[in-house]
Amino acid sequence: MRVDSASITDVEAIKSELSRARREFEEHDKGVRVATTTMNFVVFINDTEHRAWILDRVKKIADKHPSRTIILDANADRTGADVFVSSLDEAGSTIHGERIELGVPDIDPVTLRNVVAALRVPGIETHLLWSAIRLTESARFKELIEIADSIVVDSSAAVRDESTVGELAKFFAQYRHIPMRDLAWERLAPWRDMVARFFDDRGLREELFSIRKVAVASGSDAEALYLGGWLGSRL
């Protein structure tokens, strides 16, 4: 079901539409156990090329972890506010997902933070997926991290050079109290496991001492830096 709200700053109108849509689903699924909301999932997008890819993965995460998902779309052609309530049958129960999409190409950083803060479900954690082309240099990023319990980024998405990793290093030095996960690092897990297992063979273990140089071919500089750094720390 889809309902629309005209202004992204009219928080009460958005909440009202969301409540109405949720009541209709609850009435339809009367008597069926409904999973609770486990997190606020805030997603910032300003990369048109990767928008569909990001939204597809956001949906998969929201289906697995019932959440109130708040999409902040900063692409120029996105305006207004849309509210969705979905229903997914899972293991004999019905999971309700709530999703609010806001077009935010022109909204100022402080107003954006205040709107998101007001739309969150209170009492549960807020996780920010920042998929913008640039990271820490954004004023909106600096505002949103003030209300986030953790941050997820992908340093190998839109920008393929090493600049994003440099930005993340500067951010981490300043905000060590905010947990951060980089998808560029996470997706290397199978490769790290494979490399580590290679030397589990006793016949190959001695080869470790003959390594003098390592070349890494990857889809982005970020992934190469991460894997190279990991190898260096282990060798």
GROMACS .gro file of C-alpha atoms in nm:
model
  235
    1MET     CA    1   0.000   0.000   0.000
    2ARG     CA    2   0.128   0.345  -0.080
    3VAL     CA    3   0.026   0.680   0.066
    4ASP     CA    4   0.171   1.022  -0.009
    5SER     CA    5   0.254   1.324   0.201
    6ALA     CA    6   0.320   1.657   0.035
    7SER     CA    7   0.600   1.807   0.246
    8ILE     CA    8   0.907   1.636   0.384
    9THR     CA    9   0.914   1.875   0.681
   10ASP     CA   10   0.553   1.803   0.779
   11VAL     CA   11   0.650   1.528   1.022
   12GLU     CA   12   0.307   1.499   1.183
   13ALA     CA   13   0.138   1.446   0.846
   14ILE     CA   14   0.387   1.173   0.756
   15LYS     CA   15   0.337   1.002   1.093
   16SER     CA   16  -0.039   1.022   1.053
   17GLU     CA   17  -0.030   0.856   0.712
   18LEU     CA   18   0.205   0.590   0.845
   19SER     CA   19  -0.025   0.514   1.139
   20ARG     CA   20  -0.328   0.489   0.912
   21ALA     CA   21  -0.152   0.249   0.674
   22ARG     CA   22  -0.029   0.039   0.966
   23ARG     CA   23  -0.378   0.015   1.118
   24GLU     CA   24  -0.517  -0.111   0.789
   25PHE     CA   25  -0.254  -0.386   0.775
   26GLU     CA   26  -0.311  -0.483   1.138
   27GLU     CA   27  -0.683  -0.510   1.078
   28HIS     CA   28  -0.626  -0.724   0.768
   29ASP     CA   29  -0.385  -0.955   0.955
   30LYS     CA   30  -0.591  -0.966   1.274
   31GLY     CA   31  -0.494  -1.260   1.496
   32VAL     CA   32  -0.154  -1.311   1.331
   33ARG     CA   33   0.162  -1.248   1.535
   34VAL     CA   34   0.343  -0.940   1.405
   35ALA     CA   35   0.718  -0.893   1.454
   36THR     CA   36   0.828  -0.577   1.628
   37THR     CA   37   1.050  -0.308   1.480
   38THR     CA   38   1.413  -0.390   1.560
   39MET     CA   39   1.587  -0.075   1.435
   40ASN     CA   40   1.564   0.258   1.259
   41PHE     CA   41   1.743   0.218   0.927
   42VAL     CA   42   1.836   0.553   0.769
   43VAL     CA   43   1.970   0.545   0.411
   44PHE     CA   44   2.120   0.847   0.234
   45ILE     CA   45   2.149   0.832  -0.147
   46ASN     CA   46   2.276   1.085  -0.399
   47ASP     CA   47   2.426   0.851  -0.656
   48THR     CA   48   2.183   0.801  -0.945
   49GLU     CA   49   2.389   0.525  -1.106
   50HIS     CA   50   2.384   0.298  -0.800
   51ARG     CA   51   2.040   0.397  -0.665
   52ALA     CA   52   1.855   0.082  -0.776
   53TRP     CA   53   2.137  -0.144  -0.649
   54ILE     CA   54   2.133   0.026  -0.308
   55LEU     CA   55   1.755   0.013  -0.272
   56ASP     CA   56   1.749  -0.355  -0.362
   57ARG     CA   57   1.993  -0.435  -0.083
   58VAL     CA   58   1.812  -0.208   0.160
   59LYS     CA   59   1.493  -0.405   0.095
   60LYS     CA   60   1.671  -0.734   0.163
   61ILE     CA   61   1.804  -0.602   0.493
   62ALA     CA   62   1.465  -0.464   0.594
   63ASP     CA   63   1.297  -0.796   0.511
   64LYS     CA   64   1.543  -0.978   0.735
   65HIS     CA   65   1.542  -0.721   1.016
   66PRO     CA   66   1.199  -0.556   1.065
   67SER     CA   67   1.271  -0.186   1.071
   68ARG     CA   68   1.146   0.162   1.010
   69THR     CA   69   1.345   0.245   0.699
   70ILE     CA   70   1.392   0.613   0.617
   71ILE     CA   71   1.526   0.676   0.266
   72LEU     CA   72   1.686   1.017   0.216
   73ASP     CA   73   1.712   1.063  -0.160
   74ALA     CA   74   1.920   1.367  -0.254
   75ASN     CA   75   1.895   1.317  -0.631
   76ALA     CA   76   1.765   1.630  -0.800
   77ASP     CA   77   1.451   1.466  -0.943
   78ARG     CA   78   1.330   1.336  -0.604
   79THR     CA   79   1.085   1.554  -0.412
   80GLY     CA   80   0.809   1.516  -0.155
   81ALA     CA   81   0.746   1.227   0.084
   82ASP     CA   82   0.609   0.878   0.024
   83VAL     CA   83   0.507   0.628   0.290
   84PHE     CA   84   0.490   0.251   0.242
   85VAL     CA   85   0.382  -0.031   0.470
   86SER     CA   86   0.463  -0.382   0.352
   87SER     CA   87   0.376  -0.731   0.474
   88LEU     CA   88   0.600  -1.037   0.450
   89ASP     CA   89   0.505  -1.390   0.558
   90GLU     CA   90   0.796  -1.553   0.739
   91ALA     CA   91   0.791  -1.885   0.929
   92GLY     CA   92   0.421  -1.869   1.012
   93SER     CA   93   0.419  -1.507   1.121
   94THR     CA   94   0.368  -1.177   0.942
   95ILE     CA   95   0.641  -0.916   0.944
   96HIS     CA   96   0.536  -0.559   0.883
   97GLY     CA   97   0.793  -0.323   0.736
   98GLU     CA   98   0.763   0.055   0.739
   99ARG     CA   99   0.939   0.269   0.483
  100ILE     CA  100   0.946   0.645   0.444
  101GLU     CA  101   1.103   0.794   0.131
  102LEU     CA  102   1.197   1.162   0.142
  103GLY     CA  103   1.322   1.370  -0.150
  104VAL     CA  104   1.593   1.586   0.008
  105PRO     CA  105   1.797   1.749  -0.272
  106ASP     CA  106   1.765   2.100  -0.123
  107ILE     CA  107   1.699   2.049   0.248
  108ASP     CA  108   1.955   2.205   0.481
  109PRO     CA  109   2.160   1.974   0.707
  110VAL     CA  110   2.013   2.077   1.042
  111THR     CA  111   1.653   2.048   0.920
  112LEU     CA  112   1.733   1.709   0.770
  113ARG     CA  113   1.868   1.583   1.102
  114ASN     CA  114   1.563   1.716   1.291
  115VAL     CA  115   1.317   1.553   1.049
  116VAL     CA  116   1.491   1.215   1.070
  117ALA     CA  117   1.512   1.238   1.450
  118ALA     CA  118   1.139   1.308   1.470
  119LEU     CA  119   1.049   1.020   1.237
  120ARG     CA  120   1.250   0.756   1.423
  121VAL     CA  121   1.090   0.497   1.646
  122PRO     CA  122   1.204   0.595   1.997
  123GLY     CA  123   1.387   0.355   2.223
  124ILE     CA  124   1.566   0.152   1.953
  125GLU     CA  125   1.896   0.196   1.772
  126THR     CA  126   1.941   0.404   1.458
  127HIS     CA  127   2.178   0.278   1.189
  128LEU     CA  128   2.287   0.507   0.906
  129LEU     CA  129   2.378   0.369   0.563
  130TRP     CA  130   2.566   0.651   0.391
  131SER     CA  131   2.586   0.572   0.021
  132ALA     CA  132   2.663   0.921  -0.106
  133ILE     CA  133   2.945   0.983  -0.351
  134ARG     CA  134   3.149   1.170  -0.087
  135LEU     CA  135   3.162   1.105   0.286
  136THR     CA  136   3.298   1.319   0.564
  137GLU     CA  137   3.314   1.642   0.366
  138SER     CA  138   2.933   1.653   0.362
  139ALA     CA  139   2.760   1.880   0.615
  140ARG     CA  140   2.455   1.651   0.605
  141PHE     CA  141   2.672   1.353   0.697
  142LYS     CA  142   2.810   1.539   0.998
  143GLU     CA  143   2.458   1.622   1.115
  144LEU     CA  144   2.316   1.272   1.068
  145ILE     CA  145   2.595   1.096   1.256
  146GLU     CA  146   2.487   1.292   1.564
  147ILE     CA  147   2.171   1.077   1.584
  148ALA     CA  148   2.321   0.748   1.459
  149ASP     CA  149   2.430   0.458   1.676
  150SER     CA  150   2.639   0.311   1.393
  151ILE     CA  151   2.736   0.393   1.035
  152VAL     CA  152   2.767   0.175   0.726
  153VAL     CA  153   2.959   0.300   0.422
  154ASP     CA  154   3.098   0.151   0.102
  155SER     CA  155   3.435   0.302   0.011
  156SER     CA  156   3.445   0.110  -0.317
  157ALA     CA  157   3.108   0.214  -0.459
  158ALA     CA  158   3.092   0.537  -0.658
  159VAL     CA  159   3.453   0.643  -0.601
  160ARG     CA  160   3.711   0.384  -0.708
  161ASP     CA  161   4.033   0.552  -0.593
  162GLU     CA  162   4.187   0.560  -0.246
  163SER     CA  163   4.039   0.898  -0.144
  164THR     CA  164   3.740   0.752   0.042
  165VAL     CA  165   3.961   0.535   0.262
  166GLY     CA  166   4.157   0.850   0.350
  167GLU     CA  167   3.832   1.024   0.444
  168LEU     CA  168   3.729   0.731   0.662
  169ALA     CA  169   4.063   0.735   0.843
  170LYS     CA  170   4.019   1.103   0.927
  171PHE     CA  171   3.662   1.041   1.040
  172PHE     CA  172   3.761   0.749   1.262
  173ALA     CA  173   4.034   0.957   1.426
  174GLN     CA  174   3.772   1.216   1.526
  175TYR     CA  175   3.471   0.993   1.600
  176ARG     CA  176   3.610   0.677   1.757
  177HIS     CA  177   3.295   0.639   1.969
  178ILE     CA  178   3.074   0.573   1.663
  179PRO     CA  179   3.092   0.215   1.527
  180MET     CA  180   3.154   0.209   1.152
  181ARG     CA  181   3.143  -0.073   0.900
  182ASP     CA  182   3.279  -0.050   0.548
  183LEU     CA  183   3.121  -0.287   0.296
  184ALA     CA  184   3.444  -0.279   0.096
  185TRP     CA  185   3.613  -0.451   0.390
  186GLU     CA  186   3.323  -0.686   0.469
  187ARG     CA  187   3.305  -0.826   0.117
  188LEU     CA  188   3.671  -0.931   0.143
  189ALA     CA  189   3.588  -1.187   0.412
  190PRO     CA  190   3.583  -1.487   0.171
  191TRP     CA  191   3.918  -1.379   0.026
  192ARG     CA  192   4.076  -1.340   0.369
  193ASP     CA  193   3.947  -1.681   0.469
  194MET     CA  194   4.078  -1.840   0.149
  195VAL     CA  195   4.424  -1.688   0.189
  196ALA     CA  196   4.444  -1.794   0.554
  197ARG     CA  197   4.334  -2.149   0.474
  198PHE     CA  198   4.593  -2.179   0.199
  199PHE     CA  199   4.870  -2.178   0.459
  200ASP     CA  200   4.694  -2.427   0.687
  201ASP     CA  201   4.855  -2.698   0.473
  202ARG     CA  202   5.176  -2.798   0.652
  203GLY     CA  203   5.345  -2.849   0.318
  204LEU     CA  204   5.283  -2.486   0.226
  205ARG     CA  205   5.344  -2.323   0.563
  206GLU     CA  206   5.715  -2.275   0.495
  207GLU     CA  207   5.620  -2.071   0.188
  208LEU     CA  208   5.522  -1.789   0.422
  209PHE     CA  209   5.888  -1.716   0.490
  210SER     CA  210   5.969  -1.679   0.122
  211ILE     CA  211   5.712  -1.405   0.049
  212ARG     CA  212   5.886  -1.083  -0.048
  213LYS     CA  213   5.626  -0.905  -0.260
  214VAL     CA  214   5.247  -0.917  -0.297
  215ALA     CA  215   5.040  -0.782  -0.588
  216VAL     CA  216   4.666  -0.728  -0.536
  217ALA     CA  217   4.423  -0.694  -0.828
  218SER     CA  218   4.082  -0.563  -0.720
  219GLY     CA  219   3.775  -0.375  -0.835
  220SER     CA  220   3.869  -0.066  -0.634
  221ASP     CA  221   4.169   0.088  -0.462
  222ALA     CA  222   3.986   0.064  -0.129
  223GLU     CA  223   3.960  -0.315  -0.150
  224ALA     CA  224   4.327  -0.344  -0.251
  225LEU     CA  225   4.435  -0.124   0.041
  226TYR     CA  226   4.225  -0.321   0.287
  227LEU     CA  227   4.350  -0.659   0.169
  228GLY     CA  228   4.708  -0.538   0.148
  229GLY     CA  229   4.687  -0.392   0.498
  230TRP     CA  230   4.539  -0.713   0.633
  231LEU     CA  231   4.813  -0.922   0.470
  232GLY     CA  232   5.080  -0.692   0.606
  233SER     CA  233   4.941  -0.716   0.959
  234ARG     CA  234   4.936  -1.098   0.940
  235LEU     CA  235   5.268  -1.155   0.768
   0.00000   0.00000   0.00000
